[in-house]
mmCIF file of N, CA and C in Angstrom:
data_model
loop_
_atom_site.group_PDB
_atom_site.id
_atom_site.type_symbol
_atom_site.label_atom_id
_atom_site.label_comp_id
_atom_site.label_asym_id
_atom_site.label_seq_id
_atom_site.Cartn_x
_atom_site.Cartn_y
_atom_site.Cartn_z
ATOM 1 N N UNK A 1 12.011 11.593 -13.566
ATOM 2 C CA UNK A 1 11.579 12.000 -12.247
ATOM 3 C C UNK A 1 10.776 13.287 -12.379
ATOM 4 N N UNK A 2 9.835 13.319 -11.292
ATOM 5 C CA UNK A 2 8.916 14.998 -11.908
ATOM 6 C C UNK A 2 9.895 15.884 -10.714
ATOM 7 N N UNK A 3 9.086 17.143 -11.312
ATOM 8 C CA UNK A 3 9.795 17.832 -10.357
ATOM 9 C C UNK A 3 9.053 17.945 -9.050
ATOM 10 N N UNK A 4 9.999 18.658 -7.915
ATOM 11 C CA UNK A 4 9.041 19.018 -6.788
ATOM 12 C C UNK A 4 9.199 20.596 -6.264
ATOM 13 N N UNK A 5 7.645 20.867 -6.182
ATOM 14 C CA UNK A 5 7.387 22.207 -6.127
ATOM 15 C C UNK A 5 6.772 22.079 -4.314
ATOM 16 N N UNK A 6 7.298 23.593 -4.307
ATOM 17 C CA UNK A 6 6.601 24.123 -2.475
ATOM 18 C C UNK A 6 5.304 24.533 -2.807
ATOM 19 N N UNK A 7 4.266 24.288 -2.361
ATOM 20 C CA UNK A 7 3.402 24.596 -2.630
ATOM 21 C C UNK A 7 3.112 25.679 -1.381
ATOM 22 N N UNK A 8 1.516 26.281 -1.360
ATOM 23 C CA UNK A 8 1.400 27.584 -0.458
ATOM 24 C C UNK A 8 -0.147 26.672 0.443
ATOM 25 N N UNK A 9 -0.587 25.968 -0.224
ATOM 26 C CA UNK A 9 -1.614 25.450 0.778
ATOM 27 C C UNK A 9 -1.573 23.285 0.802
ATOM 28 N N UNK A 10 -0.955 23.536 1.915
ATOM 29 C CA UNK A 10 -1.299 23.978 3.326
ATOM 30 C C UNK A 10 -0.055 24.666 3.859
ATOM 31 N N UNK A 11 -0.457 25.620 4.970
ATOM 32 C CA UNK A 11 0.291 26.737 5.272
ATOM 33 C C UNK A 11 1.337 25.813 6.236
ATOM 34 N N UNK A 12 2.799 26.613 6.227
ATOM 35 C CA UNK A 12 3.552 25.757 7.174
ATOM 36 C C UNK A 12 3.523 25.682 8.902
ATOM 37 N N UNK A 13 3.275 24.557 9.199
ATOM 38 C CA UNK A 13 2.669 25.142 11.100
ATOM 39 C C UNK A 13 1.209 24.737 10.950
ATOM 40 N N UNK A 14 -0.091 25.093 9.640
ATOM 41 C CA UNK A 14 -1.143 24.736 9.691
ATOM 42 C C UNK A 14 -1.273 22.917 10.324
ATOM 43 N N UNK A 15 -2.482 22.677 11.082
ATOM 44 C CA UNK A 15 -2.871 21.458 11.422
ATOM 45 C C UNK A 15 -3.915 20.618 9.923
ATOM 46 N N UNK A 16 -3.324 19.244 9.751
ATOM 47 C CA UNK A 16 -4.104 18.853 8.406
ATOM 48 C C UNK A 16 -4.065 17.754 9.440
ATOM 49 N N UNK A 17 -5.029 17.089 8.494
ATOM 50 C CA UNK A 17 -5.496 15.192 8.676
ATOM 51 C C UNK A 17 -4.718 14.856 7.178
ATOM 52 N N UNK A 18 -4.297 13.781 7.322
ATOM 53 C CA UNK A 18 -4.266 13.150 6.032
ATOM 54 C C UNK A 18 -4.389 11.352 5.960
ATOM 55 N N UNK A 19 -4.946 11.496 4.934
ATOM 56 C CA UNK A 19 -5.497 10.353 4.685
ATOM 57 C C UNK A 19 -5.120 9.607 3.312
ATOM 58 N N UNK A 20 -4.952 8.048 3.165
ATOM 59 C CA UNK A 20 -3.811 7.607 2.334
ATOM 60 C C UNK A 20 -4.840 6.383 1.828
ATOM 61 N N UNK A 21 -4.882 6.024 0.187
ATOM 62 C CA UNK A 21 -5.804 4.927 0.106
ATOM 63 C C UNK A 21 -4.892 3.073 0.561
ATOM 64 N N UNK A 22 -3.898 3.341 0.822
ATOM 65 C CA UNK A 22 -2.837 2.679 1.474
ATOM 66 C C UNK A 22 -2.883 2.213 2.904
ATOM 67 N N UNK A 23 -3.868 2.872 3.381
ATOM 68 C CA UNK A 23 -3.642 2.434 4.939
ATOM 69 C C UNK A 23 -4.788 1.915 5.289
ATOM 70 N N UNK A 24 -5.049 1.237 6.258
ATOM 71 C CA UNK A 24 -6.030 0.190 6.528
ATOM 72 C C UNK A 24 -5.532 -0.151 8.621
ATOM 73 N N UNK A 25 -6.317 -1.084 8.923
ATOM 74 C CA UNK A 25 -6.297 -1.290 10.449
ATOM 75 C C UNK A 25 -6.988 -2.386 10.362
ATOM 76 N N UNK A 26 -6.546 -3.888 10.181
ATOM 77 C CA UNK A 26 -7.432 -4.936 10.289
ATOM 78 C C UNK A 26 -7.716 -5.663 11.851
ATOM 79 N N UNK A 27 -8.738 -5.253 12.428
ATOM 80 C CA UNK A 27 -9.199 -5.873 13.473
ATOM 81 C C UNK A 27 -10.112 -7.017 13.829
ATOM 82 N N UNK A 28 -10.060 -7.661 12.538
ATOM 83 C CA UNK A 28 -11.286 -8.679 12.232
ATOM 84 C C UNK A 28 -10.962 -10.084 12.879
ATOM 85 N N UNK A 29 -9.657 -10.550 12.455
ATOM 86 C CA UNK A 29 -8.899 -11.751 12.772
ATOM 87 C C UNK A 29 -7.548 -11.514 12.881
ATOM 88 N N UNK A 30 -7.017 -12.516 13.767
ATOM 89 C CA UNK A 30 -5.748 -12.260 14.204
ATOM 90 C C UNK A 30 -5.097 -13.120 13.252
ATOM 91 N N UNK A 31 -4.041 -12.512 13.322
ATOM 92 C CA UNK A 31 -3.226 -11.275 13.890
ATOM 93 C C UNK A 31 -3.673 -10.309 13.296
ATOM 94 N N UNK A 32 -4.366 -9.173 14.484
ATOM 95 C CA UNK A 32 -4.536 -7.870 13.621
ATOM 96 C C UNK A 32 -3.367 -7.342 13.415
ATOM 97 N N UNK A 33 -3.728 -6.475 12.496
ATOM 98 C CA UNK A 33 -2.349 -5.805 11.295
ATOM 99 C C UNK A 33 -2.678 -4.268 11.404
ATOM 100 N N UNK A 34 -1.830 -3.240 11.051
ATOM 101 C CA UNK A 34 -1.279 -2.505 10.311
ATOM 102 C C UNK A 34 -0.995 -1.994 9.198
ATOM 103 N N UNK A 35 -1.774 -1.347 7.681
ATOM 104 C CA UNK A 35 -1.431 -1.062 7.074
ATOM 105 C C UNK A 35 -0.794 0.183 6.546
ATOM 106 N N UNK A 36 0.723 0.683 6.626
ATOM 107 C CA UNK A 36 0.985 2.145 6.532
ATOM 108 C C UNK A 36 1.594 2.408 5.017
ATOM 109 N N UNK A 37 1.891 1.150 4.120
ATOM 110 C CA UNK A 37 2.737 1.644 3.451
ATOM 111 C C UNK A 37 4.264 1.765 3.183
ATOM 112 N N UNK A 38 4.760 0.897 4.521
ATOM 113 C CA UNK A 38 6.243 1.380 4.970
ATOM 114 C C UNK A 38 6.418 2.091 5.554
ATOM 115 N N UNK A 39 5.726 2.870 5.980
ATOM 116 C CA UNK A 39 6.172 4.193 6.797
ATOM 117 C C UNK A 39 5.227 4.318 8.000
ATOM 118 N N UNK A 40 5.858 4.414 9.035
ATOM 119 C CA UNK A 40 5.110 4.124 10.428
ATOM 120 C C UNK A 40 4.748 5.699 10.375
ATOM 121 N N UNK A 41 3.431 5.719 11.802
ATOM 122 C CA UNK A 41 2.750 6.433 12.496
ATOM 123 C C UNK A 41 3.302 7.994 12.092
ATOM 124 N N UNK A 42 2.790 9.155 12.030
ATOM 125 C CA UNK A 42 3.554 10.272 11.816
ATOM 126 C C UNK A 42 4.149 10.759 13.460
ATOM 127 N N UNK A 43 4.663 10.941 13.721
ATOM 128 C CA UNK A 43 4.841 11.928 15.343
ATOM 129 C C UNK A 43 4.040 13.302 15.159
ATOM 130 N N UNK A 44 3.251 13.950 16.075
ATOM 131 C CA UNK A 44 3.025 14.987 16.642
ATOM 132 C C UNK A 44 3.738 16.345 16.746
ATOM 133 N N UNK A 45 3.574 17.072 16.331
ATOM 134 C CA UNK A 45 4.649 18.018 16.580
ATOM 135 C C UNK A 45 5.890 17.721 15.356
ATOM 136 N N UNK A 46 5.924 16.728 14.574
ATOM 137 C CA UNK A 46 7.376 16.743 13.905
ATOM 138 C C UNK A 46 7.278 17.141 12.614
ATOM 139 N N UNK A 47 7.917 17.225 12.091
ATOM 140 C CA UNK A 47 8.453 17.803 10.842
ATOM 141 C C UNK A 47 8.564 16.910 9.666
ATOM 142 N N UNK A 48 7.824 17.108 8.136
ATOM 143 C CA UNK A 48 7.498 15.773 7.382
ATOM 144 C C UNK A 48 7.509 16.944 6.498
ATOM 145 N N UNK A 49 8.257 15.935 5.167
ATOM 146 C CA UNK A 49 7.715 16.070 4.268
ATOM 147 C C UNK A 49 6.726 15.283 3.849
ATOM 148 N N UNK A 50 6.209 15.850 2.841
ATOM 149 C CA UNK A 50 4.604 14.783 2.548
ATOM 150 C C UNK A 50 4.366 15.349 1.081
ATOM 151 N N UNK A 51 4.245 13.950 0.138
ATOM 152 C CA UNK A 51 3.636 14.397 -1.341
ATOM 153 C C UNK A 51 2.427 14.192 -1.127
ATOM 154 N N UNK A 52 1.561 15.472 -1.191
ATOM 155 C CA UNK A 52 0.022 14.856 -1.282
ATOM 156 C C UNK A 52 -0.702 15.005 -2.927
ATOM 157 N N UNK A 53 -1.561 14.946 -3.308
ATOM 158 C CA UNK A 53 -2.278 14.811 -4.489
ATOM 159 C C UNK A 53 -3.862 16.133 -4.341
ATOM 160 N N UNK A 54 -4.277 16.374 -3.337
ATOM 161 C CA UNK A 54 -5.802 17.273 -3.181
ATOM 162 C C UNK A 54 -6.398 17.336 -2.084
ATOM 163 N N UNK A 55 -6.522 18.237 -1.474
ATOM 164 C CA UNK A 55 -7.659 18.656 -0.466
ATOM 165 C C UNK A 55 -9.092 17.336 -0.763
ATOM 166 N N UNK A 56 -9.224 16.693 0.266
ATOM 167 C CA UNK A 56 -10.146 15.743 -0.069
ATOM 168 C C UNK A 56 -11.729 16.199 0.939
ATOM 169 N N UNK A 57 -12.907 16.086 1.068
ATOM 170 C CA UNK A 57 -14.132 16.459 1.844
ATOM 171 C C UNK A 57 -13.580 15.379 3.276
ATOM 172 N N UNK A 58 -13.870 16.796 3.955
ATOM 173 C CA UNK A 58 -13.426 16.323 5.890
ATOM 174 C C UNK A 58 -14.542 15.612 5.932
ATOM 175 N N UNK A 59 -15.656 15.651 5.614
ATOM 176 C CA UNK A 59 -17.169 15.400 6.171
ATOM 177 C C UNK A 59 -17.377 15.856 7.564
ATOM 178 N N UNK A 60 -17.453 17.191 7.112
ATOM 179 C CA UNK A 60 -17.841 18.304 7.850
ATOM 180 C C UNK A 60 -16.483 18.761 9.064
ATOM 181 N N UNK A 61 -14.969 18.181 9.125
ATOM 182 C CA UNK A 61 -14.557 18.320 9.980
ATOM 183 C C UNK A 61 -13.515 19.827 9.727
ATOM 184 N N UNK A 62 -13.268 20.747 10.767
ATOM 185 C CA UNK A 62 -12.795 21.806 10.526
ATOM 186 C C UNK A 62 -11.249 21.840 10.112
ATOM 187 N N UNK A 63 -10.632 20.725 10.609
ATOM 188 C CA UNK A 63 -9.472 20.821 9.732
ATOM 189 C C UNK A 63 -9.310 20.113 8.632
ATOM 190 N N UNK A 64 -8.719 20.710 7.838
ATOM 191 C CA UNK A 64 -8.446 20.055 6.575
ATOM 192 C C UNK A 64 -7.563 19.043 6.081
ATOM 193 N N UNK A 65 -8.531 18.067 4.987
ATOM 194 C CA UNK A 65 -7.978 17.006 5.096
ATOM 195 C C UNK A 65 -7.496 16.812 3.874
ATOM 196 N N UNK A 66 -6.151 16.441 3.445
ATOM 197 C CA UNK A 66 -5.651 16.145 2.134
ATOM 198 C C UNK A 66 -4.989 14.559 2.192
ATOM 199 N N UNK A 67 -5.023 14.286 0.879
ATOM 200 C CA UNK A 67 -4.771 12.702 0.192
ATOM 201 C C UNK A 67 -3.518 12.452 -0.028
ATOM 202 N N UNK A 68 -2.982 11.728 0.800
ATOM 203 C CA UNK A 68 -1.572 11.590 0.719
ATOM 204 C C UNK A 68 -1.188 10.875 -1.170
ATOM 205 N N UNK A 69 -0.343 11.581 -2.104
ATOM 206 C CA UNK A 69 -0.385 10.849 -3.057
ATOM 207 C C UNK A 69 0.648 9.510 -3.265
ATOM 208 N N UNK A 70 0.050 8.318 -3.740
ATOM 209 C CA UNK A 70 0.434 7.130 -3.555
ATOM 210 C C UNK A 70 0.776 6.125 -5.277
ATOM 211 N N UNK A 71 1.802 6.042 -5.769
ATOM 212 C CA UNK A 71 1.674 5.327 -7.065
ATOM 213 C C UNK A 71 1.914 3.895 -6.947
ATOM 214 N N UNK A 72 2.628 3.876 -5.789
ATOM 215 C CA UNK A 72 2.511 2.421 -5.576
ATOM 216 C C UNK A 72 2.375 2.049 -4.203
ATOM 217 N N UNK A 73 3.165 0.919 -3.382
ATOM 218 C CA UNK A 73 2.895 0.107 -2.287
ATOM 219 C C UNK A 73 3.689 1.255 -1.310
ATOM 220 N N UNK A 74 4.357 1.978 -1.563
ATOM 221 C CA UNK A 74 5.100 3.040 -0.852
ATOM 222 C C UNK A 74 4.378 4.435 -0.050
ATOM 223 N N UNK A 75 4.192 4.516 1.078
ATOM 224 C CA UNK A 75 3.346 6.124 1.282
ATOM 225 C C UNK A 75 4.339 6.865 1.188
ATOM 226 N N UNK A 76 4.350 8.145 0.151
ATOM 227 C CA UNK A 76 5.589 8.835 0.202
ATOM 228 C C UNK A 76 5.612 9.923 1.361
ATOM 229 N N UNK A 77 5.816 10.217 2.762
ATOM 230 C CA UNK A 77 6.039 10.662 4.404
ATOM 231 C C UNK A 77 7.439 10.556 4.517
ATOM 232 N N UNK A 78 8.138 11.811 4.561
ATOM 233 C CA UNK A 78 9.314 11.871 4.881
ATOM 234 C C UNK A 78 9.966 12.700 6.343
ATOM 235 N N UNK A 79 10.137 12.032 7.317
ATOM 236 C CA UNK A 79 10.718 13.004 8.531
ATOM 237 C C UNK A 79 12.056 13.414 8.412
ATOM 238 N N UNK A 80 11.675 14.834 8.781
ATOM 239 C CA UNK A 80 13.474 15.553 9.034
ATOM 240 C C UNK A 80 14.075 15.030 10.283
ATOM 241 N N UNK A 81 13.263 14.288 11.117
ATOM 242 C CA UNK A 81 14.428 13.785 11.981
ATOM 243 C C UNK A 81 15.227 12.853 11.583
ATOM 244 N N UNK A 82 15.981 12.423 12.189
ATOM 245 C CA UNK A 82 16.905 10.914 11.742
ATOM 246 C C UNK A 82 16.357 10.147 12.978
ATOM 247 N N UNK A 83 15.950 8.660 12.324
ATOM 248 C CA UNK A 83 15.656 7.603 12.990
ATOM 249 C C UNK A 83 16.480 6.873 13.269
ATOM 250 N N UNK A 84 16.336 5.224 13.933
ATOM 251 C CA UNK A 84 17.260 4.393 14.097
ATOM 252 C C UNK A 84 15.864 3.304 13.924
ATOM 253 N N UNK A 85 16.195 2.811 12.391
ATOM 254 C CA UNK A 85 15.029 1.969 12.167
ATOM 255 C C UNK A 85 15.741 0.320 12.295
ATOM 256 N N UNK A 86 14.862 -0.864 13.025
ATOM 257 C CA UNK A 86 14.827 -1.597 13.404
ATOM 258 C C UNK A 86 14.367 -2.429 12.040
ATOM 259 N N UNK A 87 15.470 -3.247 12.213
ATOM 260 C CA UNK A 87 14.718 -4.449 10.675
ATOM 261 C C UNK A 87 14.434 -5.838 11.801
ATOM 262 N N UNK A 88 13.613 -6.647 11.202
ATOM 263 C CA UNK A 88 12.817 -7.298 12.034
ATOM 264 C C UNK A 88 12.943 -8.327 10.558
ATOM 265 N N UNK A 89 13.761 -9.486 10.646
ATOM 266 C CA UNK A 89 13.296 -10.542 9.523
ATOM 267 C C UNK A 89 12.427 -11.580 10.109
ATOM 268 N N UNK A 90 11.528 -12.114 9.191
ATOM 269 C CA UNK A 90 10.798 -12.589 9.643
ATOM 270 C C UNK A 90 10.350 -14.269 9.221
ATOM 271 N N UNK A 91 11.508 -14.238 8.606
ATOM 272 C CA UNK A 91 11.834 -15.986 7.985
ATOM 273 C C UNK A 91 11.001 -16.699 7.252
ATOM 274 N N UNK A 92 9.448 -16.092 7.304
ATOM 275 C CA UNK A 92 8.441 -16.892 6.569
ATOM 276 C C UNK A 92 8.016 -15.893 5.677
ATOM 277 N N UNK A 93 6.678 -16.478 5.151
ATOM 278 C CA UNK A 93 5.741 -15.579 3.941
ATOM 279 C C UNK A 93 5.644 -14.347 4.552
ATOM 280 N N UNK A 94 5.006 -14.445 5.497
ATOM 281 C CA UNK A 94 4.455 -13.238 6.233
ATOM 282 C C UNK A 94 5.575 -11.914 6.849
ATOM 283 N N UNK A 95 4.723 -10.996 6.757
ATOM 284 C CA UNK A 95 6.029 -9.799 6.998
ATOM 285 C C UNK A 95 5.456 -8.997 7.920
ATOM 286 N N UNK A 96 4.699 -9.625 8.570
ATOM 287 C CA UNK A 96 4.078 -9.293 10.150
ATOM 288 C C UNK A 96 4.843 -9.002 11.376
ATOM 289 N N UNK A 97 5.538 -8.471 12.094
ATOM 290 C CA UNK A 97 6.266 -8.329 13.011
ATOM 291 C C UNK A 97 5.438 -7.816 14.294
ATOM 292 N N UNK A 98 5.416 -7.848 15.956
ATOM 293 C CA UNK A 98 4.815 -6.992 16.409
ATOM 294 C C UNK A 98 5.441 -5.924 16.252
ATOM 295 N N UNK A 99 4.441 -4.832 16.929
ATOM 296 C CA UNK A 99 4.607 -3.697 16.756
ATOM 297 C C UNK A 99 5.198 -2.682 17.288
ATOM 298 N N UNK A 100 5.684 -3.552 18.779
ATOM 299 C CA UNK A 100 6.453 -2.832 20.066
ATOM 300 C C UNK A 100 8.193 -3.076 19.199
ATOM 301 N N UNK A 101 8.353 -3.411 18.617
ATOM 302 C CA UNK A 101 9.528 -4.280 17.389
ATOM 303 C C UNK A 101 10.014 -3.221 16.927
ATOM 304 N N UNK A 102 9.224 -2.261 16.355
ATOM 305 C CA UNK A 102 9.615 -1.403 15.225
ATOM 306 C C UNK A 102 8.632 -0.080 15.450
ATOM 307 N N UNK A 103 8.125 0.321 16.990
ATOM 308 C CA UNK A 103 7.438 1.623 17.016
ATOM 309 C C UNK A 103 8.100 2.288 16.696
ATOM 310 N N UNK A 104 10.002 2.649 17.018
ATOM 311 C CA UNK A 104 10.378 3.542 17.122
ATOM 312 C C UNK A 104 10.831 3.863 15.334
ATOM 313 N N UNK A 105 10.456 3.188 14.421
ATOM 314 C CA UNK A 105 11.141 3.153 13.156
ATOM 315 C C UNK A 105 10.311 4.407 12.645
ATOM 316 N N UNK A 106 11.006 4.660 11.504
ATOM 317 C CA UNK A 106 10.506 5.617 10.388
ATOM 318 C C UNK A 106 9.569 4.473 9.197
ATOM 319 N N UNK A 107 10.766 4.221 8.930
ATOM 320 C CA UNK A 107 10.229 3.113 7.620
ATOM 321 C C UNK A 107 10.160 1.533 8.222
ATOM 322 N N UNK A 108 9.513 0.636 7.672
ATOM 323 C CA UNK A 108 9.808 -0.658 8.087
ATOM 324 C C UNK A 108 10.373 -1.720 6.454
ATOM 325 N N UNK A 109 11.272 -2.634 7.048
ATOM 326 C CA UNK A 109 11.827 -3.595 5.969
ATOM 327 C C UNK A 109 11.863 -4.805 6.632
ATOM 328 N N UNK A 110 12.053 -5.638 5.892
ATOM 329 C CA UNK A 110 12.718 -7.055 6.338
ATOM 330 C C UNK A 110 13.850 -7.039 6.432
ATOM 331 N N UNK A 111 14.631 -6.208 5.066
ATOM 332 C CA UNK A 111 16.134 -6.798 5.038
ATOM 333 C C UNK A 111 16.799 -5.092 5.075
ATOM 334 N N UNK A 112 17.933 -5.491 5.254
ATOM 335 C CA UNK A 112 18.951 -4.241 5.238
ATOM 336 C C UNK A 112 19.062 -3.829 3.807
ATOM 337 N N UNK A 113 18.752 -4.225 2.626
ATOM 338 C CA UNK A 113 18.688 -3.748 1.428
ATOM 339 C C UNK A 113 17.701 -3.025 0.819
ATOM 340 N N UNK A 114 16.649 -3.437 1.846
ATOM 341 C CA UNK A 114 15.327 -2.944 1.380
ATOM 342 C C UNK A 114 15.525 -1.489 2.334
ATOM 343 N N UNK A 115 15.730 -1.388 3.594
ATOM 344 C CA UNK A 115 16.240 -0.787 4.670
ATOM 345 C C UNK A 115 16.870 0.753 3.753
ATOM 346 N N UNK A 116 17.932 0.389 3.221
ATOM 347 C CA UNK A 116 18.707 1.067 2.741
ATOM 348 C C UNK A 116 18.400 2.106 1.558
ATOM 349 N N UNK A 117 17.437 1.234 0.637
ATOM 350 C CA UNK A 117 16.782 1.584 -0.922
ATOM 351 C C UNK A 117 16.125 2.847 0.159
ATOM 352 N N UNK A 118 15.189 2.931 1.310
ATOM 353 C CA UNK A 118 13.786 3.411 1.728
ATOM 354 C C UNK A 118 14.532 5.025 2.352
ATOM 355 N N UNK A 119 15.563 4.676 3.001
ATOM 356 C CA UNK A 119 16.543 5.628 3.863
ATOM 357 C C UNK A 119 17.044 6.505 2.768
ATOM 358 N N UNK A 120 17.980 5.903 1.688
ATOM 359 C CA UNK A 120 18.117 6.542 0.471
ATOM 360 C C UNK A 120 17.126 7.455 0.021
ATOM 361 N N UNK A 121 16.114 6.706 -0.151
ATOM 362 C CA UNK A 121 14.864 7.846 -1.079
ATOM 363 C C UNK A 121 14.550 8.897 -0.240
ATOM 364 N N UNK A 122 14.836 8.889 1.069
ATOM 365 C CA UNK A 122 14.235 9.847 1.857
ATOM 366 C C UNK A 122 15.355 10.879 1.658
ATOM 367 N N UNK A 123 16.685 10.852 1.984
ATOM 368 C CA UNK A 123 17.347 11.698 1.536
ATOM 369 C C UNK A 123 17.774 12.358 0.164
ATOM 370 N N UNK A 124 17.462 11.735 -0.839
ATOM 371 C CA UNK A 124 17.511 12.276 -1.842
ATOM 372 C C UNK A 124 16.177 13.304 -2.113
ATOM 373 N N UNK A 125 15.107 12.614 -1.542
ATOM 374 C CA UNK A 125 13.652 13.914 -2.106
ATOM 375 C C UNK A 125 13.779 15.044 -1.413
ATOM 376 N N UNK A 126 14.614 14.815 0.113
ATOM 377 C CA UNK A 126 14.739 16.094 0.930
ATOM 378 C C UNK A 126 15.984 16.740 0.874
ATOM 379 N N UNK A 127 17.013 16.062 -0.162
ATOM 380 C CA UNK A 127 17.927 17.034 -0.582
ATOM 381 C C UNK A 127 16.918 18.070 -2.139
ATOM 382 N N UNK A 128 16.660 17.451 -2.604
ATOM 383 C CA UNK A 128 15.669 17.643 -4.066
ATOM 384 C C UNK A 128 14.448 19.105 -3.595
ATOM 385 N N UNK A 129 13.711 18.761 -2.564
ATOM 386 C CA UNK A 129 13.102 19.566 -2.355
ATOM 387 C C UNK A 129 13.790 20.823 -1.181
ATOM 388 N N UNK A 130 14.380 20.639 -0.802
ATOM 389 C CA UNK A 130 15.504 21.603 -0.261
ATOM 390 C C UNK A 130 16.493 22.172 -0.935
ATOM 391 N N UNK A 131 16.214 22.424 -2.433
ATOM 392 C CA UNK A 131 16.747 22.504 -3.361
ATOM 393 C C UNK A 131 16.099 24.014 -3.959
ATOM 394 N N UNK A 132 14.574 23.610 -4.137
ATOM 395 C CA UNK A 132 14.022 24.530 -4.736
ATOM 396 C C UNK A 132 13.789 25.662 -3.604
#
């Protein structure tokens, strides 16, 4: 496991964009989709941890925008609140659910195992980084 360090930029309270090569918005054909990664919408105002990877070019925009870092199918976005995430199985190939289903979630799963693995990791990186 690497370690995790506090870094000093971006400042805490500062406003960022971030942007993830993970996420996507398909509006082409239905069913349009959603791509987050597992991890729904950020809230406003709330409190996240976030592994990012670099300050990436705003193209020209004044706040700054950094790259959420991603090694696999996972966006790593962690909220200090506690959720009450909604599993939604979905019996076929597809792992499409609407979206009124699971707004209120943190993470999304099919199953309670997968559910569980996602909830886990979140508390362990924010015991880990509440550490240093």
């Amino acid at each position: 496991m690497e370690d995790v360090y506090k870094g000093t930029e971006p400042a805490v309270g500062q406003d960022i964009y971030l942007t993830c090569s993970r996420w996507s918005l398909s509006l082409y054909s239905e069913p349009y989709s959603i791509e987050r990664g597992f991890v729904n919408i950020m809230e406003v105002g709330g409190e996240y941890l976030v592994f990012i990877e670099n300050q990436v070019d705003g193209l020209g925009e004044k706040i700054p925008v950094y790259q959420v870092y991603v090694e696999n199918a996972f966006t790593p976005i962690f909220s200090y609140q506690e959720h009450e995430n909604n599993i939604c199985e979905t019996g076929g190939e597809s792992t499409y659910v609407k979206y009124n289903q699971v707004c209120e979630n943190e993470f999304f799963a099919t199953t309670q195992k997968g559910m569980d693995a996602l909830v886990g990791l979140k508390k362990e990186m924010i015991e880990k980084y509440n550490e240093k």
